[in-house]
PDB file of C-alpha atoms in Angstrom:
ATOM      1  CA  MET I   1      94.331  93.170 103.279  1.00 93.00           C
ATOM      2  CA  GLU I   2      93.072  93.876  99.772  1.00 96.00           C
ATOM      3  CA  LYS I   3      90.104  95.966 100.935  1.00 98.00           C
ATOM      4  CA  THR I   4      92.355  98.171 103.072  1.00 98.00           C
ATOM      5  CA  ARG I   5      94.854  98.580 100.254  1.00 98.00           C
ATOM      6  CA  ASN I   6      92.086  99.496  97.835  1.00 98.00           C
ATOM      7  CA  PHE I   7      90.779 102.163 100.185  1.00 98.00           C
ATOM      8  CA  LEU I   8      94.257 103.645 100.527  1.00 98.00           C
ATOM      9  CA  LYS I   9      94.456 103.813  96.743  1.00 97.00           C
ATOM     10  CA  SER I  10      91.048 105.501  96.552  1.00 98.00           C
ATOM     11  CA  ILE I  11      92.243 108.386  98.741  1.00 97.00           C
ATOM     12  CA  GLY I  12      95.499 108.855  96.854  1.00 96.00           C
ATOM     13  CA  MET I  13      97.761 106.944  99.221  1.00 98.00           C
ATOM     14  CA  PRO I  14     100.151 104.163  98.240  1.00 98.00           C
ATOM     15  CA  GLN I  15      98.778 100.697  98.916  1.00 97.00           C
ATOM     16  CA  GLY I  16     101.972  99.635 100.686  1.00 98.00           C
ATOM     17  CA  ASP I  17     105.698 100.269 100.630  1.00 98.00           C
ATOM     18  CA  ALA I  18     106.933 100.861  97.080  1.00 98.00           C
ATOM     19  CA  TYR I  19     109.140  97.824  96.552  1.00 98.00           C
ATOM     20  CA  ASP I  20     109.302  98.545  92.831  1.00 98.00           C
ATOM     21  CA  LEU I  21     111.185 101.781  93.689  1.00 98.00           C
ATOM     22  CA  PRO I  22     109.532 104.014  91.068  1.00 98.00           C
ATOM     23  CA  THR I  23     111.480 107.011  89.797  1.00 98.00           C
ATOM     24  CA  SER I  24     110.137 110.271  91.176  1.00 98.00           C
ATOM     25  CA  LYS I  25     109.178 112.850  88.544  1.00 98.00           C
ATOM     26  CA  LYS I  26     108.763 115.582  91.155  1.00 98.00           C
ATOM     27  CA  ARG I  27     111.320 118.393  91.321  1.00 97.00           C
ATOM     28  CA  PHE I  28     112.280 121.591  93.093  1.00 96.00           C
ATOM     29  CA  SER I  29     110.957 124.731  91.411  1.00 94.00           C
ATOM     30  CA  ASP I  30     114.254 125.204  89.551  1.00 94.00           C
ATOM     31  CA  GLY I  31     114.154 121.652  88.164  1.00 96.00           C
ATOM     32  CA  GLY I  32     116.666 120.222  90.632  1.00 97.00           C
ATOM     33  CA  GLN I  33     116.311 116.761  92.134  1.00 98.00           C
ATOM     34  CA  TYR I  34     118.538 117.239  95.163  1.00 98.00           C
ATOM     35  CA  ARG I  35     120.100 119.800  97.466  1.00 98.00           C
ATOM     36  CA  PHE I  36     122.634 119.634 100.278  1.00 98.00           C
ATOM     37  CA  GLU I  37     121.963 120.463 103.914  1.00 97.00           C
ATOM     38  CA  VAL I  38     124.535 120.486 106.723  1.00 96.00           C
ATOM     39  CA  PRO I  39     123.119 120.244 110.278  1.00 94.00           C
ATOM     40  CA  GLY I  40     124.598 120.968 113.678  1.00 92.00           C
ATOM     41  CA  ILE I  41     126.148 124.364 112.916  1.00 95.00           C
ATOM     42  CA  GLN I  42     125.520 126.194 116.175  1.00 95.00           C
ATOM     43  CA  GLY I  43     127.038 129.634 115.679  1.00 96.00           C
ATOM     44  CA  PRO I  44     128.399 132.202 113.192  1.00 97.00           C
ATOM     45  CA  LYS I  45     132.110 131.380 113.430  1.00 96.00           C
ATOM     46  CA  VAL I  46     131.549 127.712 112.675  1.00 96.00           C
ATOM     47  CA  MET I  47     129.048 128.633 109.949  1.00 97.00           C
ATOM     48  CA  GLU I  48     131.618 130.899 108.310  1.00 97.00           C
ATOM     49  CA  ALA I  49     134.229 128.122 108.397  1.00 96.00           C
ATOM     50  CA  LEU I  50     131.779 125.677 106.795  1.00 97.00           C
ATOM     51  CA  LEU I  51     130.920 128.083 103.984  1.00 97.00           C
ATOM     52  CA  GLU I  52     134.607 128.762 103.286  1.00 97.00           C
ATOM     53  CA  GLU I  53     135.323 125.041 103.099  1.00 97.00           C
ATOM     54  CA  MET I  54     132.348 124.381 100.824  1.00 96.00           C
ATOM     55  CA  ASN I  55     133.678 127.058  98.471  1.00 95.00           C
ATOM     56  CA  LYS I  56     136.972 125.171  98.304  1.00 96.00           C
ATOM     57  CA  TYR I  57     135.118 122.036  97.217  1.00 96.00           C
ATOM     58  CA  GLU I  58     133.078 124.132  94.750  1.00 95.00           C
ATOM     59  CA  ILE I  59     129.845 122.478  95.861  1.00 95.00           C
ATOM     60  CA  ALA I  60     126.637 124.467  96.331  1.00 94.00           C
ATOM     61  CA  LEU I  61     125.260 124.313  99.874  1.00 96.00           C
ATOM     62  CA  HIS I  62     121.540 125.006 100.095  1.00 97.00           C
ATOM     63  CA  ARG I  63     120.813 124.736 103.819  1.00 97.00           C
ATOM     64  CA  ILE I  64     122.592 125.146 107.138  1.00 97.00           C
ATOM     65  CA  THR I  65     120.748 123.986 110.259  1.00 96.00           C
ATOM     66  CA  GLN I  66     121.342 125.078 113.838  1.00 96.00           C
ATOM     67  CA  THR I  67     120.020 122.465 116.271  1.00 92.00           C
ATOM     68  CA  GLN I  68     120.622 123.720 119.823  1.00 92.00           C
ATOM     69  CA  GLY I  69     117.741 126.205 119.725  1.00 94.00           C
ATOM     70  CA  ILE I  70     117.140 129.875 119.013  1.00 96.00           C
ATOM     71  CA  MET I  71     117.090 130.726 122.717  1.00 95.00           C
ATOM     72  CA  MET I  72     120.737 129.608 122.951  1.00 94.00           C
ATOM     73  CA  LEU I  73     121.804 132.330 120.509  1.00 96.00           C
ATOM     74  CA  THR I  74     122.423 136.004 121.269  1.00 97.00           C
ATOM     75  CA  ASP I  75     120.819 138.655 119.096  1.00 98.00           C
ATOM     76  CA  ASN I  76     124.168 139.410 117.474  1.00 98.00           C
ATOM     77  CA  GLU I  77     124.742 135.719 116.702  1.00 98.00           C
ATOM     78  CA  ILE I  78     121.379 135.446 114.969  1.00 98.00           C
ATOM     79  CA  ILE I  79     122.055 138.616 112.988  1.00 98.00           C
ATOM     80  CA  ALA I  80     125.510 137.369 111.960  1.00 98.00           C
ATOM     81  CA  MET I  81     124.178 133.970 110.841  1.00 98.00           C
ATOM     82  CA  VAL I  82     121.347 135.574 108.859  1.00 98.00           C
ATOM     83  CA  GLN I  83     123.875 137.847 107.139  1.00 98.00           C
ATOM     84  CA  LEU I  84     126.192 134.940 106.301  1.00 97.00           C
ATOM     85  CA  ALA I  85     123.264 133.009 104.836  1.00 97.00           C
ATOM     86  CA  GLU I  86     122.226 135.964 102.719  1.00 96.00           C
ATOM     87  CA  GLN I  87     125.754 136.586 101.445  1.00 95.00           C
ATOM     88  CA  SER I  88     126.260 132.934 100.517  1.00 94.00           C
ATOM     89  CA  GLY I  89     122.814 132.292  99.030  1.00 94.00           C
ATOM     90  CA  THR I  90     122.175 129.577 101.620  1.00 96.00           C
ATOM     91  CA  ASP I  91     119.029 129.003 103.665  1.00 97.00           C
ATOM     92  CA  LEU I  92     119.557 129.217 107.423  1.00 98.00           C
ATOM     93  CA  ILE I  93     117.302 127.000 109.542  1.00 98.00           C
ATOM     94  CA  LEU I  94     117.127 127.756 113.255  1.00 98.00           C
ATOM     95  CA  ALA I  95     115.750 125.207 115.719  1.00 96.00           C
ATOM     96  CA  ILE I  96     112.879 126.304 117.931  1.00 95.00           C
ATOM     97  CA  GLY I  97     114.455 126.393 121.395  1.00 83.00           C
ATOM     98  CA  PRO I  98     111.848 125.437 124.013  1.00 76.00           C
ATOM     99  CA  ARG I  99     111.423 121.680 123.628  1.00 79.00           C
ATOM    100  CA  ALA I 100     111.358 118.576 125.804  1.00 78.00           C
ATOM    101  CA  THR I 101     115.112 118.534 126.405  1.00 78.00           C
ATOM    102  CA  THR I 102     115.013 122.035 127.907  1.00 80.00           C
ATOM    103  CA  ASP I 103     111.763 121.684 129.852  1.00 80.00           C
ATOM    104  CA  THR I 104     111.521 121.296 133.639  1.00 80.00           C
ATOM    105  CA  SER I 105     110.416 117.675 133.223  1.00 79.00           C
ATOM    106  CA  ALA I 106     112.655 114.637 133.452  1.00 77.00           C
ATOM    107  CA  SER I 107     110.375 112.628 131.149  1.00 77.00           C
ATOM    108  CA  VAL I 108     112.519 112.960 128.044  1.00 74.00           C
ATOM    109  CA  ASN I 109     115.554 111.646 129.922  1.00 75.00           C
ATOM    110  CA  THR I 110     113.888 108.418 131.055  1.00 76.00           C
ATOM    111  CA  PRO I 111     113.605 105.153 129.072  1.00 73.00           C
ATOM    112  CA  GLU I 112     109.953 106.036 128.413  1.00 66.00           C
ATOM    113  CA  GLY I 113     110.919 109.509 127.221  1.00 63.00           C
ATOM    114  CA  VAL I 114     111.954 108.240 123.821  1.00 68.00           C
ATOM    115  CA  ARG I 115     108.257 108.036 122.990  1.00 70.00           C
ATOM    116  CA  MET I 116     107.922 111.747 123.674  1.00 75.00           C
ATOM    117  CA  GLY I 117     110.595 112.779 121.213  1.00 80.00           C
ATOM    118  CA  TYR I 118     111.259 116.520 121.504  1.00 86.00           C
ATOM    119  CA  ARG I 119     107.561 117.411 121.756  1.00 88.00           C
ATOM    120  CA  LEU I 120     106.250 120.224 123.932  1.00 92.00           C
ATOM    121  CA  ARG I 121     104.705 119.616 127.356  1.00 90.00           C
ATOM    122  CA  GLY I 122     102.053 122.182 128.259  1.00 93.00           C
ATOM    123  CA  GLN I 123     100.730 125.266 126.519  1.00 95.00           C
ATOM    124  CA  GLU I 124     103.345 127.536 128.130  1.00 94.00           C
ATOM    125  CA  GLN I 125     106.028 125.722 126.158  1.00 94.00           C
ATOM    126  CA  VAL I 126     104.011 126.284 122.981  1.00 96.00           C
ATOM    127  CA  VAL I 127     103.822 130.013 123.737  1.00 96.00           C
ATOM    128  CA  ARG I 128     107.580 130.123 124.358  1.00 95.00           C
ATOM    129  CA  ALA I 129     108.249 128.280 121.123  1.00 96.00           C
ATOM    130  CA  VAL I 130     106.250 130.883 119.194  1.00 97.00           C
ATOM    131  CA  GLU I 131     108.174 133.651 120.946  1.00 97.00           C
ATOM    132  CA  ASP I 132     111.393 131.978 119.776  1.00 96.00           C
ATOM    133  CA  VAL I 133     110.173 132.101 116.174  1.00 98.00           C
ATOM    134  CA  LYS I 134     109.035 135.711 116.457  1.00 98.00           C
ATOM    135  CA  ARG I 135     112.403 136.767 117.852  1.00 98.00           C
ATOM    136  CA  ALA I 136     114.416 135.133 115.073  1.00 98.00           C
ATOM    137  CA  ALA I 137     111.992 136.406 112.429  1.00 98.00           C
ATOM    138  CA  GLU I 138     112.594 139.964 113.601  1.00 98.00           C
ATOM    139  CA  PHE I 139     116.259 139.509 112.682  1.00 98.00           C
ATOM    140  CA  GLY I 140     115.440 138.148 109.225  1.00 97.00           C
ATOM    141  CA  CYS I 141     115.390 134.380 109.734  1.00 98.00           C
ATOM    142  CA  ARG I 142     112.588 132.694 107.788  1.00 98.00           C
ATOM    143  CA  ASN I 143     113.314 128.963 108.173  1.00 98.00           C
ATOM    144  CA  PHE I 144     112.609 127.002 111.338  1.00 98.00           C
ATOM    145  CA  LEU I 145     113.115 123.457 112.615  1.00 97.00           C
ATOM    146  CA  VAL I 146     109.918 122.226 114.308  1.00 97.00           C
ATOM    147  CA  TYR I 147     109.671 119.372 116.831  1.00 94.00           C
ATOM    148  CA  ASP I 148     105.957 119.257 117.658  1.00 96.00           C
ATOM    149  CA  GLU I 149     102.883 118.700 115.478  1.00 97.00           C
ATOM    150  CA  GLY I 150     100.706 121.084 117.480  1.00 97.00           C
ATOM    151  CA  CYS I 151     103.339 123.795 117.285  1.00 97.00           C
ATOM    152  CA  LEU I 152     103.578 123.236 113.528  1.00 98.00           C
ATOM    153  CA  TRP I 153      99.805 123.642 113.147  1.00 98.00           C
ATOM    154  CA  LEU I 154      99.803 126.816 115.241  1.00 98.00           C
ATOM    155  CA  LEU I 155     102.711 128.385 113.369  1.00 98.00           C
ATOM    156  CA  ASN I 156     101.000 127.640 110.069  1.00 98.00           C
ATOM    157  CA  GLU I 157      97.815 129.324 111.326  1.00 98.00           C
ATOM    158  CA  MET I 158      99.868 132.332 112.471  1.00 98.00           C
ATOM    159  CA  ARG I 159     101.589 132.461 109.101  1.00 98.00           C
ATOM    160  CA  LYS I 160      98.225 132.534 107.323  1.00 98.00           C
ATOM    161  CA  ALA I 161      96.893 135.201 109.713  1.00 98.00           C
ATOM    162  CA  GLY I 162      99.926 137.477 109.295  1.00 98.00           C
ATOM    163  CA  GLU I 163     101.067 137.080 112.902  1.00 98.00           C
ATOM    164  CA  ILE I 164     104.454 135.941 111.600  1.00 98.00           C
ATOM    165  CA  PRO I 165     105.912 136.616 108.131  1.00 98.00           C
ATOM    166  CA  ALA I 166     104.053 134.802 105.356  1.00 98.00           C
ATOM    167  CA  ASN I 167     107.340 133.549 103.880  1.00 97.00           C
ATOM    168  CA  CYS I 168     108.342 131.635 107.021  1.00 98.00           C
ATOM    169  CA  ARG I 169     108.996 127.984 106.258  1.00 98.00           C
ATOM    170  CA  PHE I 170     108.881 124.996 108.596  1.00 98.00           C
ATOM    171  CA  LYS I 171     111.022 121.874 108.486  1.00 98.00           C
ATOM    172  CA  VAL I 172     109.811 118.872 110.501  1.00 97.00           C
ATOM    173  CA  SER I 173     112.559 117.260 112.573  1.00 95.00           C
ATOM    174  CA  ALA I 174     113.465 113.574 112.474  1.00 93.00           C
ATOM    175  CA  HIS I 175     113.004 113.665 116.260  1.00 90.00           C
ATOM    176  CA  MET I 176     109.251 113.718 115.709  1.00 93.00           C
ATOM    177  CA  GLY I 177     109.642 110.113 114.615  1.00 92.00           C
ATOM    178  CA  HIS I 178     107.540 109.949 111.443  1.00 95.00           C
ATOM    179  CA  GLY I 179     108.242 107.341 108.789  1.00 96.00           C
ATOM    180  CA  ASN I 180     105.147 106.444 106.745  1.00 98.00           C
ATOM    181  CA  PRO I 181     103.161 108.057 103.907  1.00 98.00           C
ATOM    182  CA  CYS I 182     100.013 108.722 105.958  1.00 98.00           C
ATOM    183  CA  SER I 183     101.950 110.554 108.674  1.00 98.00           C
ATOM    184  CA  ALA I 184     103.824 112.524 106.023  1.00 98.00           C
ATOM    185  CA  LYS I 185     100.507 113.558 104.454  1.00 98.00           C
ATOM    186  CA  VAL I 186      99.203 114.770 107.817  1.00 98.00           C
ATOM    187  CA  LEU I 187     102.351 116.867 108.352  1.00 98.00           C
ATOM    188  CA  GLU I 188     101.994 118.372 104.879  1.00 98.00           C
ATOM    189  CA  MET I 189      98.367 119.238 105.704  1.00 98.00           C
ATOM    190  CA  LEU I 190      99.473 120.850 108.982  1.00 98.00           C
ATOM    191  CA  GLY I 191     101.786 123.221 107.108  1.00 98.00           C
ATOM    192  CA  ALA I 192     105.152 121.472 106.878  1.00 98.00           C
ATOM    193  CA  ASP I 193     107.364 122.758 104.060  1.00 98.00           C
ATOM    194  CA  SER I 194     109.716 119.774 104.265  1.00 98.00           C
ATOM    195  CA  ILE I 195     109.781 116.560 106.287  1.00 98.00           C
ATOM    196  CA  ASN I 196     112.741 114.751 107.827  1.00 97.00           C
ATOM    197  CA  PRO I 197     111.597 111.134 108.357  1.00 97.00           C
ATOM    198  CA  VAL I 198     113.193 108.655 110.752  1.00 94.00           C
ATOM    199  CA  ARG I 199     116.861 108.234 110.012  1.00 92.00           C
ATOM    200  CA  ASP I 200     116.809 104.515 109.145  1.00 93.00           C
ATOM    201  CA  ILE I 201     113.900 104.699 106.696  1.00 96.00           C
ATOM    202  CA  GLN I 202     114.397 102.123 103.937  1.00 97.00           C
ATOM    203  CA  LEU I 203     114.274 102.913 100.244  1.00 98.00           C
ATOM    204  CA  GLN I 204     110.897 101.257  99.593  1.00 98.00           C
ATOM    205  CA  MET I 205     109.410 103.222 102.510  1.00 98.00           C
ATOM    206  CA  LEU I 206     110.972 106.442 101.269  1.00 98.00           C
ATOM    207  CA  ALA I 207     109.609 105.842  97.773  1.00 98.00           C
ATOM    208  CA  ALA I 208     106.096 105.305  99.146  1.00 98.00           C
ATOM    209  CA  MET I 209     106.342 108.507 101.173  1.00 98.00           C
ATOM    210  CA  ARG I 210     107.269 110.398  98.021  1.00 98.00           C
ATOM    211  CA  LEU I 211     104.160 109.058  96.283  1.00 98.00           C
ATOM    212  CA  ALA I 212     102.012 110.558  99.063  1.00 98.00           C
ATOM    213  CA  ILE I 213     103.385 114.112  99.308  1.00 98.00           C
ATOM    214  CA  ASP I 214     104.733 116.896  97.116  1.00 98.00           C
ATOM    215  CA  ILE I 215     106.936 118.818  99.566  1.00 98.00           C
ATOM    216  CA  PRO I 216     110.676 118.047  99.824  1.00 98.00           C
ATOM    217  CA  ILE I 217     111.886 115.147 101.950  1.00 98.00           C
ATOM    218  CA  ASP I 218     115.007 115.623 104.065  1.00 98.00           C
ATOM    219  CA  ILE I 219     117.033 112.441 104.512  1.00 97.00           C
ATOM    220  CA  HIS I 220     120.110 111.754 106.627  1.00 96.00           C
ATOM    221  CA  THR I 221     122.957 110.396 104.536  1.00 96.00           C
ATOM    222  CA  GLU I 222     124.749 109.682 107.818  1.00 93.00           C
ATOM    223  CA  ASN I 223     124.150 109.987 111.532  1.00 87.00           C
ATOM    224  CA  PRO I 224     125.757 110.887 114.861  1.00 84.00           C
ATOM    225  CA  LYS I 225     126.687 107.988 117.120  1.00 82.00           C
ATOM    226  CA  SER I 226     123.747 108.817 119.393  1.00 79.00           C
ATOM    227  CA  THR I 227     121.258 108.046 116.591  1.00 79.00           C
ATOM    228  CA  GLY I 228     122.872 104.945 115.149  1.00 82.00           C
ATOM    229  CA  GLY I 229     126.067 106.228 113.593  1.00 85.00           C
ATOM    230  CA  PHE I 230     125.302 104.566 110.258  1.00 88.00           C
ATOM    231  CA  ILE I 231     126.544 106.008 106.979  1.00 93.00           C
ATOM    232  CA  ARG I 232     124.339 105.617 103.876  1.00 95.00           C
ATOM    233  CA  HIS I 233     126.484 107.202 101.152  1.00 97.00           C
ATOM    234  CA  TYR I 234     126.093 104.295  98.721  1.00 97.00           C
ATOM    235  CA  GLU I 235     122.301 104.568  98.982  1.00 98.00           C
ATOM    236  CA  VAL I 236     122.235 108.270  98.115  1.00 98.00           C
ATOM    237  CA  PRO I 237     121.886 107.878  94.312  1.00 98.00           C
ATOM    238  CA  GLU I 238     118.775 105.735  94.790  1.00 98.00           C
ATOM    239  CA  MET I 239     117.459 108.096  97.472  1.00 98.00           C
ATOM    240  CA  ILE I 240     117.586 110.890  94.924  1.00 98.00           C
ATOM    241  CA  ARG I 241     116.008 108.830  92.166  1.00 98.00           C
ATOM    242  CA  VAL I 242     113.002 107.634  94.179  1.00 98.00           C
ATOM    243  CA  ALA I 243     112.450 110.580  96.528  1.00 98.00           C
ATOM    244  CA  ALA I 244     113.230 113.792  94.586  1.00 98.00           C
ATOM    245  CA  PRO I 245     112.937 116.601  95.496  1.00 98.00           C
ATOM    246  CA  ILE I 246     115.219 115.734  98.378  1.00 98.00           C
ATOM    247  CA  TYR I 247     117.558 117.489 100.788  1.00 98.00           C
ATOM    248  CA  LEU I 248     120.611 115.366 101.561  1.00 98.00           C
ATOM    249  CA  LYS I 249     121.355 116.000 105.221  1.00 96.00           C
ATOM    250  CA  THR I 250     125.082 115.387 105.389  1.00 94.00           C
ATOM    251  CA  GLY I 251     127.902 115.619 107.934  1.00 90.00           C
ATOM    252  CA  GLY I 252     126.138 114.179 110.960  1.00 85.00           C
ATOM    253  CA  SER I 253     128.678 111.411 111.510  1.00 87.00           C
ATOM    254  CA  VAL I 254     131.196 114.044 112.593  1.00 86.00           C
ATOM    255  CA  ALA I 255     129.151 114.669 115.752  1.00 79.00           C
ATOM    256  CA  ALA I 256     128.553 112.477 118.778  1.00 72.00           C
ATOM    257  CA  THR I 257     125.031 113.792 119.406  1.00 75.00           C
ATOM    258  CA  HIS I 258     122.238 115.744 117.691  1.00 69.00           C
ATOM    259  CA  SER I 259     123.063 119.014 119.475  1.00 74.00           C
ATOM    260  CA  TRP I 260     126.825 118.587 119.275  1.00 76.00           C
ATOM    261  CA  ASP I 261     128.645 121.903 119.694  1.00 83.00           C
ATOM    262  CA  SER I 262     130.558 121.753 116.422  1.00 84.00           C
ATOM    263  CA  THR I 263     133.996 123.326 116.235  1.00 91.00           C
ATOM    264  CA  ILE I 264     135.579 125.034 113.235  1.00 93.00           C
ATOM    265  CA  GLU I 265     137.463 121.810 112.543  1.00 94.00           C
ATOM    266  CA  ASP I 266     134.194 119.864 112.750  1.00 92.00           C
ATOM    267  CA  ALA I 267     132.721 122.212 110.152  1.00 93.00           C
ATOM    268  CA  ARG I 268     135.562 121.402 107.777  1.00 95.00           C
ATOM    269  CA  LYS I 269     134.992 117.679 108.347  1.00 95.00           C
ATOM    270  CA  ARG I 270     131.287 118.113 107.584  1.00 94.00           C
ATOM    271  CA  ALA I 271     132.156 119.843 104.317  1.00 96.00           C
ATOM    272  CA  LYS I 272     134.369 116.877 103.434  1.00 96.00           C
ATOM    273  CA  GLN I 273     131.423 114.529 104.012  1.00 96.00           C
ATOM    274  CA  VAL I 274     129.375 116.548 101.517  1.00 97.00           C
ATOM    275  CA  ALA I 275     132.199 116.161  98.992  1.00 97.00           C
ATOM    276  CA  LEU I 276     132.233 112.389  99.587  1.00 97.00           C
ATOM    277  CA  VAL I 277     128.472 112.176  98.983  1.00 98.00           C
ATOM    278  CA  LYS I 278     128.786 114.304  95.853  1.00 98.00           C
ATOM    279  CA  ARG I 279     131.366 111.838  94.531  1.00 98.00           C
ATOM    280  CA  MET I 280     128.892 108.995  95.025  1.00 98.00           C
ATOM    281  CA  ILE I 281     126.269 110.895  93.057  1.00 98.00           C
ATOM    282  CA  ASP I 282     128.657 111.800  90.254  1.00 98.00           C
ATOM    283  CA  THR I 283     129.835 108.187  90.005  1.00 98.00           C
ATOM    284  CA  TYR I 284     126.573 106.246  90.289  1.00 98.00           C
ATOM    285  CA  TYR I 285     123.893 108.733  89.199  1.00 98.00           C
ATOM    286  CA  PRO I 286     125.714 111.366  87.128  1.00 98.00           C
ATOM    287  CA  GLU I 287     122.529 112.472  85.382  1.00 98.00           C
ATOM    288  CA  ALA I 288     120.980 113.592  88.679  1.00 98.00           C
ATOM    289  CA  VAL I 289     120.285 117.327  88.675  1.00 98.00           C
ATOM    290  CA  GLN I 290     121.475 119.405  91.624  1.00 97.00           C
ATOM    291  CA  SER I 291     119.665 122.654  92.350  1.00 95.00           C
ATOM    292  CA  LYS I 292     121.708 125.744  91.609  1.00 86.00           C
ATOM    293  CA  ARG I 293     120.047 127.941  94.190  1.00 70.00           C
ATOM    294  CA  ARG I 294     118.263 127.961  97.505  1.00 64.00           C
ATOM    295  CA  GLY I 295     114.546 128.513  98.003  1.00 59.00           C
ATOM    296  CA  ASN I 296     111.454 126.548  96.966  1.00 59.00           C
TER     297      ASN I 296
END
């Protein structure tokens, strides 16, 4: 294997998983090592409840992610969520709606469908996905959750060509199933602004991924029952140390599924999970630097 490992090194890739768990020196633009993200917030009322609860805990929230899809939101709901994000200084990420789970194919719902993830089937679905982005962008949203590599490439090309706003940013979903440094590098080259690897990625794998890319990594600190249900709070301090800059995707264990229709009470429970993770950081890695603001 030595020849293969040496070639990986020659092209700037780690030679294997980073079992020595090196400390990442990379940071967000404001010097922060970590930020908080809460997923599964599907509408403005629940988003407002989450923000109110986070204020009670006095913890900065940097991202809120809607996961059901832009096409499931009315114009007024998008406008309201964009306004709430702006008022709170939080980034709003909207999921691109047309995807495998809403297509006219049964493939994704079969045992073999797991290999498909949420990827798009056919060019018409790609066109519809772009239309979803354009619609939300018109109302001021600039952050999008992407489920397909081809769609990511196209959106990046459109961003460069001025077909969509140049400040649009794209987050790669964990449902794309990537979990190694080479795949992460490809996604970065395709235009990803942050990458959410597979949910059970181990620390040595995460550390190697950080060695390969410069963009933020988004990592689940916990998961819905449908994607394992495991809670990784005790690992968070090491996640930050080896993978900064990192978004800590927290609150998922409150939901049963990825696209769970969170209630106001669920939002409060998700905020509590953020507070529990923050306690772990303050106890076991108190010198870790949290970003004070949203953005790059």
